[in-house]
Amino acid sequence: MTSTLKLFAAAAAARTYPRVAWLFRSRSWMIQETLLPVLAVAAFAYAYRAMNAPPEYTGLVVLGAAMTTFWMNVLWGMGAQLYWERDSGNLEIYVMSPAPMMAILTGMALGGMTTTVVRATAITLTGVLLFDVPIDPSSWWLLAGAFALTLTALYGLGMTFASIFLLWGREAWHIVNLLQEPVYLLTGTNFPVMAIFPRAVAVAASVIPLTAGMDAMRQVLFRTPGILPVGEELGLLAGLTVGFVFAAHRCLRYLERRAKEEGKLTVRWQ
């Protein structure tokens, strides 16, 4: 049991390292990944101010821009990653190694989470300083808990996506593109969800971790009306985390069995 845990931890750390190391070796990404999102925030912030909207609406936009970076990382850095690894020839190495595939995905999630936290923090600080966003959370612990649960649920979903997209092959590229814009709408990236959608639609959209997570953090930060009480949304995020990780594990088991029985999983275009 101890040796299994050590192997899992070592594989996860090895897969985390390249993504964290890239953060320090390629600093030019900071301009693209921070400046451009802030320009988008500025457009919505000035629009809200022109309409004399409450000042917390600017905060909603800043938070939405920061959290959107995690969704993009989940889609491109997690969901499509194994598909790209197959094309580059690395997937065979992962499958043949003694380390479990869940450890590989865990390392991908931890590495992506680390780099994206830095990116989201830069966007948040820039937006708060530029637009004088009022920050007065009702509880810092509650805010931290909502943020942590949102990330675990999101990257649990990313692990599931990685398995499903690999199974679907070339369709993964189209699915990743399909899941971008509709999710921006359903999660209320630039507006309060309850201000646009009926309550039933908003509750249904809460199965997307980004919807429930941002709504909980907005309630804590800006006291805006939420889809559900904060405690219920935190419980929902915890349940989504468990469900998505379990689904990812089952999908990987199925893919590994298919690779052994059919021998097609690591063959390009199959």
mmCIF file with all atom_site columns, C-alpha atoms in Angstrom, residues 39-221:
data_model
loop_
_atom_site.group_PDB
_atom_site.id
_atom_site.type_symbol
_atom_site.label_atom_id
_atom_site.label_alt_id
_atom_site.label_comp_id
_atom_site.label_asym_id
_atom_site.label_entity_id
_atom_site.label_seq_id
_atom_site.pdbx_PDB_ins_code
_atom_site.Cartn_x
_atom_site.Cartn_y
_atom_site.Cartn_z
_atom_site.occupancy
_atom_site.B_iso_or_equiv
_atom_site.pdbx_formal_charge
_atom_site.auth_seq_id
_atom_site.auth_comp_id
_atom_site.auth_asym_id
_atom_site.auth_atom_id
_atom_site.pdbx_PDB_model_num
ATOM 1   C CA . LEU A 1 39  ? -9.049  44.742 -21.723 1.00 0.00 ? 39  LEU A CA 1
ATOM 2   C CA . ALA A 1 40  ? -12.186 42.601 -21.887 1.00 0.00 ? 40  ALA A CA 1
ATOM 3   C CA . VAL A 1 41  ? -12.909 43.431 -18.239 1.00 0.00 ? 41  VAL A CA 1
ATOM 4   C CA . ALA A 1 42  ? -12.479 47.138 -19.017 1.00 0.00 ? 42  ALA A CA 1
ATOM 5   C CA . ALA A 1 43  ? -15.119 46.983 -21.750 1.00 0.00 ? 43  ALA A CA 1
ATOM 6   C CA . PHE A 1 44  ? -17.743 45.548 -19.385 1.00 0.00 ? 44  PHE A CA 1
ATOM 7   C CA . ALA A 1 45  ? -16.651 47.723 -16.471 1.00 0.00 ? 45  ALA A CA 1
ATOM 8   C CA . TYR A 1 46  ? -17.092 50.942 -18.447 1.00 0.00 ? 46  TYR A CA 1
ATOM 9   C CA . ALA A 1 47  ? -20.406 49.704 -19.831 1.00 0.00 ? 47  ALA A CA 1
ATOM 10  C CA . TYR A 1 48  ? -21.720 49.045 -16.314 1.00 0.00 ? 48  TYR A CA 1
ATOM 11  C CA . ARG A 1 49  ? -20.510 52.437 -15.138 1.00 0.00 ? 49  ARG A CA 1
ATOM 12  C CA . ALA A 1 50  ? -22.195 54.149 -18.089 1.00 0.00 ? 50  ALA A CA 1
ATOM 13  C CA . MET A 1 51  ? -25.454 52.468 -17.028 1.00 0.00 ? 51  MET A CA 1
ATOM 14  C CA . ASN A 1 52  ? -24.900 53.562 -13.405 1.00 0.00 ? 52  ASN A CA 1
ATOM 15  C CA . ALA A 1 53  ? -24.883 49.951 -12.261 1.00 0.00 ? 53  ALA A CA 1
ATOM 16  C CA . PRO A 1 54  ? -23.881 49.209 -8.647  1.00 0.00 ? 54  PRO A CA 1
ATOM 17  C CA . PRO A 1 55  ? -20.074 49.192 -8.161  1.00 0.00 ? 55  PRO A CA 1
ATOM 18  C CA . GLU A 1 56  ? -20.092 45.500 -7.245  1.00 0.00 ? 56  GLU A CA 1
ATOM 19  C CA . TYR A 1 57  ? -21.009 44.686 -10.856 1.00 0.00 ? 57  TYR A CA 1
ATOM 20  C CA . THR A 1 58  ? -17.477 45.610 -11.849 1.00 0.00 ? 58  THR A CA 1
ATOM 21  C CA . GLY A 1 59  ? -16.282 43.160 -9.230  1.00 0.00 ? 59  GLY A CA 1
ATOM 22  C CA . LEU A 1 60  ? -18.471 40.462 -10.784 1.00 0.00 ? 60  LEU A CA 1
ATOM 23  C CA . VAL A 1 61  ? -16.738 41.012 -14.121 1.00 0.00 ? 61  VAL A CA 1
ATOM 24  C CA . VAL A 1 62  ? -13.236 40.937 -12.610 1.00 0.00 ? 62  VAL A CA 1
ATOM 25  C CA . LEU A 1 63  ? -14.002 37.707 -10.747 1.00 0.00 ? 63  LEU A CA 1
ATOM 26  C CA . GLY A 1 64  ? -15.533 36.221 -13.886 1.00 0.00 ? 64  GLY A CA 1
ATOM 27  C CA . ALA A 1 65  ? -12.455 37.025 -15.971 1.00 0.00 ? 65  ALA A CA 1
ATOM 28  C CA . ALA A 1 66  ? -10.167 35.469 -13.364 1.00 0.00 ? 66  ALA A CA 1
ATOM 29  C CA . MET A 1 67  ? -12.222 32.282 -13.034 1.00 0.00 ? 67  MET A CA 1
ATOM 30  C CA . THR A 1 68  ? -12.624 31.938 -16.802 1.00 0.00 ? 68  THR A CA 1
ATOM 31  C CA . THR A 1 69  ? -8.900  31.246 -17.046 1.00 0.00 ? 69  THR A CA 1
ATOM 32  C CA . PHE A 1 70  ? -9.459  28.053 -15.042 1.00 0.00 ? 70  PHE A CA 1
ATOM 33  C CA . TRP A 1 71  ? -12.214 26.935 -17.396 1.00 0.00 ? 71  TRP A CA 1
ATOM 34  C CA . MET A 1 72  ? -9.949  27.468 -20.409 1.00 0.00 ? 72  MET A CA 1
ATOM 35  C CA . ASN A 1 73  ? -7.192  25.504 -18.710 1.00 0.00 ? 73  ASN A CA 1
ATOM 36  C CA . VAL A 1 74  ? -9.618  22.678 -17.922 1.00 0.00 ? 74  VAL A CA 1
ATOM 37  C CA . LEU A 1 75  ? -10.690 22.496 -21.580 1.00 0.00 ? 75  LEU A CA 1
ATOM 38  C CA . TRP A 1 76  ? -7.325  22.883 -23.306 1.00 0.00 ? 76  TRP A CA 1
ATOM 39  C CA . GLY A 1 77  ? -4.839  21.889 -20.595 1.00 0.00 ? 77  GLY A CA 1
ATOM 40  C CA . MET A 1 78  ? -6.840  18.907 -19.301 1.00 0.00 ? 78  MET A CA 1
ATOM 41  C CA . GLY A 1 79  ? -9.618  17.880 -21.670 1.00 0.00 ? 79  GLY A CA 1
ATOM 42  C CA . ALA A 1 80  ? -7.642  17.836 -24.901 1.00 0.00 ? 80  ALA A CA 1
ATOM 43  C CA . GLN A 1 81  ? -4.282  16.944 -23.338 1.00 0.00 ? 81  GLN A CA 1
ATOM 44  C CA . LEU A 1 82  ? -4.347  13.148 -23.665 1.00 0.00 ? 82  LEU A CA 1
ATOM 45  C CA . TYR A 1 83  ? -5.547  13.510 -27.243 1.00 0.00 ? 83  TYR A CA 1
ATOM 46  C CA . TRP A 1 84  ? -2.507  15.673 -27.982 1.00 0.00 ? 84  TRP A CA 1
ATOM 47  C CA . GLU A 1 85  ? -0.236  13.299 -26.065 1.00 0.00 ? 85  GLU A CA 1
ATOM 48  C CA . ARG A 1 86  ? -1.360  10.473 -28.334 1.00 0.00 ? 86  ARG A CA 1
ATOM 49  C CA . ASP A 1 87  ? -0.453  12.469 -31.439 1.00 0.00 ? 87  ASP A CA 1
ATOM 50  C CA . SER A 1 88  ? 2.973   13.329 -29.985 1.00 0.00 ? 88  SER A CA 1
ATOM 51  C CA . GLY A 1 89  ? 3.678   9.702  -29.015 1.00 0.00 ? 89  GLY A CA 1
ATOM 52  C CA . ASN A 1 90  ? 3.731   10.194 -25.244 1.00 0.00 ? 90  ASN A CA 1
ATOM 53  C CA . LEU A 1 91  ? 0.493   8.354  -24.509 1.00 0.00 ? 91  LEU A CA 1
ATOM 54  C CA . GLU A 1 92  ? 2.137   4.981  -25.161 1.00 0.00 ? 92  GLU A CA 1
ATOM 55  C CA . ILE A 1 93  ? 4.694   5.784  -22.480 1.00 0.00 ? 93  ILE A CA 1
ATOM 56  C CA . TYR A 1 94  ? 1.964   6.683  -19.998 1.00 0.00 ? 94  TYR A CA 1
ATOM 57  C CA . VAL A 1 95  ? 0.034   3.486  -20.683 1.00 0.00 ? 95  VAL A CA 1
ATOM 58  C CA . MET A 1 96  ? 3.105   1.226  -20.438 1.00 0.00 ? 96  MET A CA 1
ATOM 59  C CA . SER A 1 97  ? 4.516   2.852  -17.300 1.00 0.00 ? 97  SER A CA 1
ATOM 60  C CA . PRO A 1 98  ? 3.780   1.202  -13.933 1.00 0.00 ? 98  PRO A CA 1
ATOM 61  C CA . ALA A 1 99  ? 2.240   4.432  -12.653 1.00 0.00 ? 99  ALA A CA 1
ATOM 62  C CA . PRO A 1 100 ? -1.574  4.637  -12.744 1.00 0.00 ? 100 PRO A CA 1
ATOM 63  C CA . MET A 1 101 ? -3.151  6.963  -15.279 1.00 0.00 ? 101 MET A CA 1
ATOM 64  C CA . MET A 1 102 ? -5.015  8.716  -12.465 1.00 0.00 ? 102 MET A CA 1
ATOM 65  C CA . ALA A 1 103 ? -1.637  9.855  -11.155 1.00 0.00 ? 103 ALA A CA 1
ATOM 66  C CA . ILE A 1 104 ? -0.807  11.289 -14.590 1.00 0.00 ? 104 ILE A CA 1
ATOM 67  C CA . LEU A 1 105 ? -4.096  13.195 -14.662 1.00 0.00 ? 105 LEU A CA 1
ATOM 68  C CA . THR A 1 106 ? -3.623  14.372 -11.077 1.00 0.00 ? 106 THR A CA 1
ATOM 69  C CA . GLY A 1 107 ? -0.221  15.784 -11.988 1.00 0.00 ? 107 GLY A CA 1
ATOM 70  C CA . MET A 1 108 ? -1.696  17.508 -15.025 1.00 0.00 ? 108 MET A CA 1
ATOM 71  C CA . ALA A 1 109 ? -4.414  19.024 -12.814 1.00 0.00 ? 109 ALA A CA 1
ATOM 72  C CA . LEU A 1 110 ? -1.992  20.209 -10.121 1.00 0.00 ? 110 LEU A CA 1
ATOM 73  C CA . GLY A 1 111 ? 0.384   21.738 -12.658 1.00 0.00 ? 111 GLY A CA 1
ATOM 74  C CA . GLY A 1 112 ? -2.384  23.462 -14.560 1.00 0.00 ? 112 GLY A CA 1
ATOM 75  C CA . MET A 1 113 ? -3.966  24.678 -11.354 1.00 0.00 ? 113 MET A CA 1
ATOM 76  C CA . THR A 1 114 ? -0.681  26.196 -10.157 1.00 0.00 ? 114 THR A CA 1
ATOM 77  C CA . THR A 1 115 ? 0.033   28.127 -13.333 1.00 0.00 ? 115 THR A CA 1
ATOM 78  C CA . THR A 1 116 ? -3.561  29.285 -13.688 1.00 0.00 ? 116 THR A CA 1
ATOM 79  C CA . VAL A 1 117 ? -3.721  30.513 -10.073 1.00 0.00 ? 117 VAL A CA 1
ATOM 80  C CA . VAL A 1 118 ? -0.815  32.844 -10.862 1.00 0.00 ? 118 VAL A CA 1
ATOM 81  C CA . ARG A 1 119 ? -2.575  34.047 -14.017 1.00 0.00 ? 119 ARG A CA 1
ATOM 82  C CA . ALA A 1 120 ? -5.921  34.551 -12.257 1.00 0.00 ? 120 ALA A CA 1
ATOM 83  C CA . THR A 1 121 ? -4.251  36.382 -9.364  1.00 0.00 ? 121 THR A CA 1
ATOM 84  C CA . ALA A 1 122 ? -2.579  38.801 -11.785 1.00 0.00 ? 122 ALA A CA 1
ATOM 85  C CA . ILE A 1 123 ? -5.889  39.489 -13.541 1.00 0.00 ? 123 ILE A CA 1
ATOM 86  C CA . THR A 1 124 ? -7.698  40.001 -10.226 1.00 0.00 ? 124 THR A CA 1
ATOM 87  C CA . LEU A 1 125 ? -5.124  42.376 -8.772  1.00 0.00 ? 125 LEU A CA 1
ATOM 88  C CA . THR A 1 126 ? -4.934  44.388 -11.987 1.00 0.00 ? 126 THR A CA 1
ATOM 89  C CA . GLY A 1 127 ? -8.718  44.652 -12.218 1.00 0.00 ? 127 GLY A CA 1
ATOM 90  C CA . VAL A 1 128 ? -9.175  45.573 -8.560  1.00 0.00 ? 128 VAL A CA 1
ATOM 91  C CA . LEU A 1 129 ? -6.510  48.289 -8.694  1.00 0.00 ? 129 LEU A CA 1
ATOM 92  C CA . LEU A 1 130 ? -7.601  49.751 -12.031 1.00 0.00 ? 130 LEU A CA 1
ATOM 93  C CA . PHE A 1 131 ? -11.330 49.879 -11.334 1.00 0.00 ? 131 PHE A CA 1
ATOM 94  C CA . ASP A 1 132 ? -11.308 50.314 -7.551  1.00 0.00 ? 132 ASP A CA 1
ATOM 95  C CA . VAL A 1 133 ? -13.427 47.228 -6.920  1.00 0.00 ? 133 VAL A CA 1
ATOM 96  C CA . PRO A 1 134 ? -14.801 47.078 -3.356  1.00 0.00 ? 134 PRO A CA 1
ATOM 97  C CA . ILE A 1 135 ? -13.444 43.965 -1.619  1.00 0.00 ? 135 ILE A CA 1
ATOM 98  C CA . ASP A 1 136 ? -15.129 43.204 1.696   1.00 0.00 ? 136 ASP A CA 1
ATOM 99  C CA . PRO A 1 137 ? -15.915 39.476 2.043   1.00 0.00 ? 137 PRO A CA 1
ATOM 100 C CA . SER A 1 138 ? -18.292 38.380 4.758   1.00 0.00 ? 138 SER A CA 1
ATOM 101 C CA . SER A 1 139 ? -15.821 35.582 5.604   1.00 0.00 ? 139 SER A CA 1
ATOM 102 C CA . TRP A 1 140 ? -12.331 35.006 4.243   1.00 0.00 ? 140 TRP A CA 1
ATOM 103 C CA . TRP A 1 141 ? -12.505 31.336 5.256   1.00 0.00 ? 141 TRP A CA 1
ATOM 104 C CA . LEU A 1 142 ? -15.770 30.865 3.399   1.00 0.00 ? 142 LEU A CA 1
ATOM 105 C CA . LEU A 1 143 ? -14.287 32.577 0.342   1.00 0.00 ? 143 LEU A CA 1
ATOM 106 C CA . ALA A 1 144 ? -11.199 30.344 0.445   1.00 0.00 ? 144 ALA A CA 1
ATOM 107 C CA . GLY A 1 145 ? -13.361 27.250 0.858   1.00 0.00 ? 145 GLY A CA 1
ATOM 108 C CA . ALA A 1 146 ? -15.554 28.192 -2.098  1.00 0.00 ? 146 ALA A CA 1
ATOM 109 C CA . PHE A 1 147 ? -12.485 28.849 -4.254  1.00 0.00 ? 147 PHE A CA 1
ATOM 110 C CA . ALA A 1 148 ? -10.808 25.563 -3.299  1.00 0.00 ? 148 ALA A CA 1
ATOM 111 C CA . LEU A 1 149 ? -13.948 23.496 -3.885  1.00 0.00 ? 149 LEU A CA 1
ATOM 112 C CA . THR A 1 150 ? -14.521 25.214 -7.231  1.00 0.00 ? 150 THR A CA 1
ATOM 113 C CA . LEU A 1 151 ? -11.025 24.282 -8.381  1.00 0.00 ? 151 LEU A CA 1
ATOM 114 C CA . THR A 1 152 ? -11.274 20.658 -7.236  1.00 0.00 ? 152 THR A CA 1
ATOM 115 C CA . ALA A 1 153 ? -14.645 20.244 -8.949  1.00 0.00 ? 153 ALA A CA 1
ATOM 116 C CA . LEU A 1 154 ? -13.422 21.938 -12.131 1.00 0.00 ? 154 LEU A CA 1
ATOM 117 C CA . TYR A 1 155 ? -10.304 19.822 -12.427 1.00 0.00 ? 155 TYR A CA 1
ATOM 118 C CA . GLY A 1 156 ? -12.258 16.692 -11.557 1.00 0.00 ? 156 GLY A CA 1
ATOM 119 C CA . LEU A 1 157 ? -14.408 17.559 -14.571 1.00 0.00 ? 157 LEU A CA 1
ATOM 120 C CA . GLY A 1 158 ? -11.199 18.126 -16.547 1.00 0.00 ? 158 GLY A CA 1
ATOM 121 C CA . MET A 1 159 ? -10.011 14.604 -15.701 1.00 0.00 ? 159 MET A CA 1
ATOM 122 C CA . THR A 1 160 ? -13.290 13.219 -17.009 1.00 0.00 ? 160 THR A CA 1
ATOM 123 C CA . PHE A 1 161 ? -13.005 15.311 -20.154 1.00 0.00 ? 161 PHE A CA 1
ATOM 124 C CA . ALA A 1 162 ? -9.476  14.009 -20.775 1.00 0.00 ? 162 ALA A CA 1
ATOM 125 C CA . SER A 1 163 ? -10.729 10.416 -20.900 1.00 0.00 ? 163 SER A CA 1
ATOM 126 C CA . ILE A 1 164 ? -13.874 11.133 -22.904 1.00 0.00 ? 164 ILE A CA 1
ATOM 127 C CA . PHE A 1 165 ? -12.143 13.348 -25.454 1.00 0.00 ? 165 PHE A CA 1
ATOM 128 C CA . LEU A 1 166 ? -9.450  10.722 -26.001 1.00 0.00 ? 166 LEU A CA 1
ATOM 129 C CA . LEU A 1 167 ? -12.183 8.167  -26.638 1.00 0.00 ? 167 LEU A CA 1
ATOM 130 C CA . TRP A 1 168 ? -13.935 10.447 -29.141 1.00 0.00 ? 168 TRP A CA 1
ATOM 131 C CA . GLY A 1 169 ? -10.721 11.135 -31.040 1.00 0.00 ? 169 GLY A CA 1
ATOM 132 C CA . ARG A 1 170 ? -10.837 13.917 -33.626 1.00 0.00 ? 170 ARG A CA 1
ATOM 133 C CA . GLU A 1 171 ? -14.232 15.104 -32.393 1.00 0.00 ? 171 GLU A CA 1
ATOM 134 C CA . ALA A 1 172 ? -12.513 16.341 -29.216 1.00 0.00 ? 172 ALA A CA 1
ATOM 135 C CA . TRP A 1 173 ? -11.306 19.490 -30.978 1.00 0.00 ? 173 TRP A CA 1
ATOM 136 C CA . HIS A 1 174 ? -14.841 20.433 -31.995 1.00 0.00 ? 174 HIS A CA 1
ATOM 137 C CA . ILE A 1 175 ? -16.267 19.617 -28.578 1.00 0.00 ? 175 ILE A CA 1
ATOM 138 C CA . VAL A 1 176 ? -13.693 21.810 -26.828 1.00 0.00 ? 176 VAL A CA 1
ATOM 139 C CA . ASN A 1 177 ? -14.636 24.726 -29.058 1.00 0.00 ? 177 ASN A CA 1
ATOM 140 C CA . LEU A 1 178 ? -18.333 24.009 -28.523 1.00 0.00 ? 178 LEU A CA 1
ATOM 141 C CA . LEU A 1 179 ? -17.995 24.137 -24.734 1.00 0.00 ? 179 LEU A CA 1
ATOM 142 C CA . GLN A 1 180 ? -16.450 27.608 -24.599 1.00 0.00 ? 180 GLN A CA 1
ATOM 143 C CA . GLU A 1 181 ? -19.052 30.245 -25.421 1.00 0.00 ? 181 GLU A CA 1
ATOM 144 C CA . PRO A 1 182 ? -22.201 28.481 -24.083 1.00 0.00 ? 182 PRO A CA 1
ATOM 145 C CA . VAL A 1 183 ? -20.466 27.987 -20.729 1.00 0.00 ? 183 VAL A CA 1
ATOM 146 C CA . TYR A 1 184 ? -19.598 31.695 -20.569 1.00 0.00 ? 184 TYR A CA 1
ATOM 147 C CA . LEU A 1 185 ? -23.323 32.384 -20.867 1.00 0.00 ? 185 LEU A CA 1
ATOM 148 C CA . LEU A 1 186 ? -24.553 29.721 -18.440 1.00 0.00 ? 186 LEU A CA 1
ATOM 149 C CA . THR A 1 187 ? -21.980 30.540 -15.764 1.00 0.00 ? 187 THR A CA 1
ATOM 150 C CA . GLY A 1 188 ? -22.693 34.274 -15.814 1.00 0.00 ? 188 GLY A CA 1
ATOM 151 C CA . THR A 1 189 ? -19.103 35.275 -16.442 1.00 0.00 ? 189 THR A CA 1
ATOM 152 C CA . ASN A 1 190 ? -19.971 38.945 -16.905 1.00 0.00 ? 190 ASN A CA 1
ATOM 153 C CA . PHE A 1 191 ? -23.334 39.227 -15.151 1.00 0.00 ? 191 PHE A CA 1
ATOM 154 C CA . PRO A 1 192 ? -25.284 37.751 -12.214 1.00 0.00 ? 192 PRO A CA 1
ATOM 155 C CA . VAL A 1 193 ? -26.911 34.495 -13.334 1.00 0.00 ? 193 VAL A CA 1
ATOM 156 C CA . MET A 1 194 ? -30.130 35.174 -11.403 1.00 0.00 ? 194 MET A CA 1
ATOM 157 C CA . ALA A 1 195 ? -30.518 38.540 -13.139 1.00 0.00 ? 195 ALA A CA 1
ATOM 158 C CA . ILE A 1 196 ? -30.839 36.916 -16.570 1.00 0.00 ? 196 ILE A CA 1
ATOM 159 C CA . PHE A 1 197 ? -32.129 33.359 -16.254 1.00 0.00 ? 197 PHE A CA 1
ATOM 160 C CA . PRO A 1 198 ? -35.201 31.927 -14.519 1.00 0.00 ? 198 PRO A CA 1
ATOM 161 C CA . ARG A 1 199 ? -34.390 30.176 -11.273 1.00 0.00 ? 199 ARG A CA 1
ATOM 162 C CA . ALA A 1 200 ? -34.934 26.697 -12.754 1.00 0.00 ? 200 ALA A CA 1
ATOM 163 C CA . VAL A 1 201 ? -32.397 27.363 -15.523 1.00 0.00 ? 201 VAL A CA 1
ATOM 164 C CA . ALA A 1 202 ? -29.913 28.839 -13.042 1.00 0.00 ? 202 ALA A CA 1
ATOM 165 C CA . VAL A 1 203 ? -30.211 25.804 -10.751 1.00 0.00 ? 203 VAL A CA 1
ATOM 166 C CA . ALA A 1 204 ? -29.726 23.442 -13.708 1.00 0.00 ? 204 ALA A CA 1
ATOM 167 C CA . ALA A 1 205 ? -26.638 25.420 -14.789 1.00 0.00 ? 205 ALA A CA 1
ATOM 168 C CA . SER A 1 206 ? -25.171 24.888 -11.311 1.00 0.00 ? 206 SER A CA 1
ATOM 169 C CA . VAL A 1 207 ? -24.050 21.404 -12.330 1.00 0.00 ? 207 VAL A CA 1
ATOM 170 C CA . ILE A 1 208 ? -21.243 23.279 -14.081 1.00 0.00 ? 208 ILE A CA 1
ATOM 171 C CA . PRO A 1 209 ? -18.763 23.833 -11.221 1.00 0.00 ? 209 PRO A CA 1
ATOM 172 C CA . LEU A 1 210 ? -17.892 27.305 -12.486 1.00 0.00 ? 210 LEU A CA 1
ATOM 173 C CA . THR A 1 211 ? -21.519 28.439 -12.114 1.00 0.00 ? 211 THR A CA 1
ATOM 174 C CA . ALA A 1 212 ? -21.941 27.300 -8.516  1.00 0.00 ? 212 ALA A CA 1
ATOM 175 C CA . GLY A 1 213 ? -18.413 28.338 -7.533  1.00 0.00 ? 213 GLY A CA 1
ATOM 176 C CA . MET A 1 214 ? -18.572 31.867 -8.899  1.00 0.00 ? 214 MET A CA 1
ATOM 177 C CA . ASP A 1 215 ? -22.059 32.357 -7.489  1.00 0.00 ? 215 ASP A CA 1
ATOM 178 C CA . ALA A 1 216 ? -20.880 31.324 -4.015  1.00 0.00 ? 216 ALA A CA 1
ATOM 179 C CA . MET A 1 217 ? -17.821 33.586 -4.169  1.00 0.00 ? 217 MET A CA 1
ATOM 180 C CA . ARG A 1 218 ? -19.894 36.511 -5.426  1.00 0.00 ? 218 ARG A CA 1
ATOM 181 C CA . GLN A 1 219 ? -22.317 36.086 -2.532  1.00 0.00 ? 219 GLN A CA 1
ATOM 182 C CA . VAL A 1 220 ? -19.421 36.124 -0.061  1.00 0.00 ? 220 VAL A CA 1
ATOM 183 C CA . LEU A 1 221 ? -17.573 39.015 -1.720  1.00 0.00 ? 221 LEU A CA 1
#
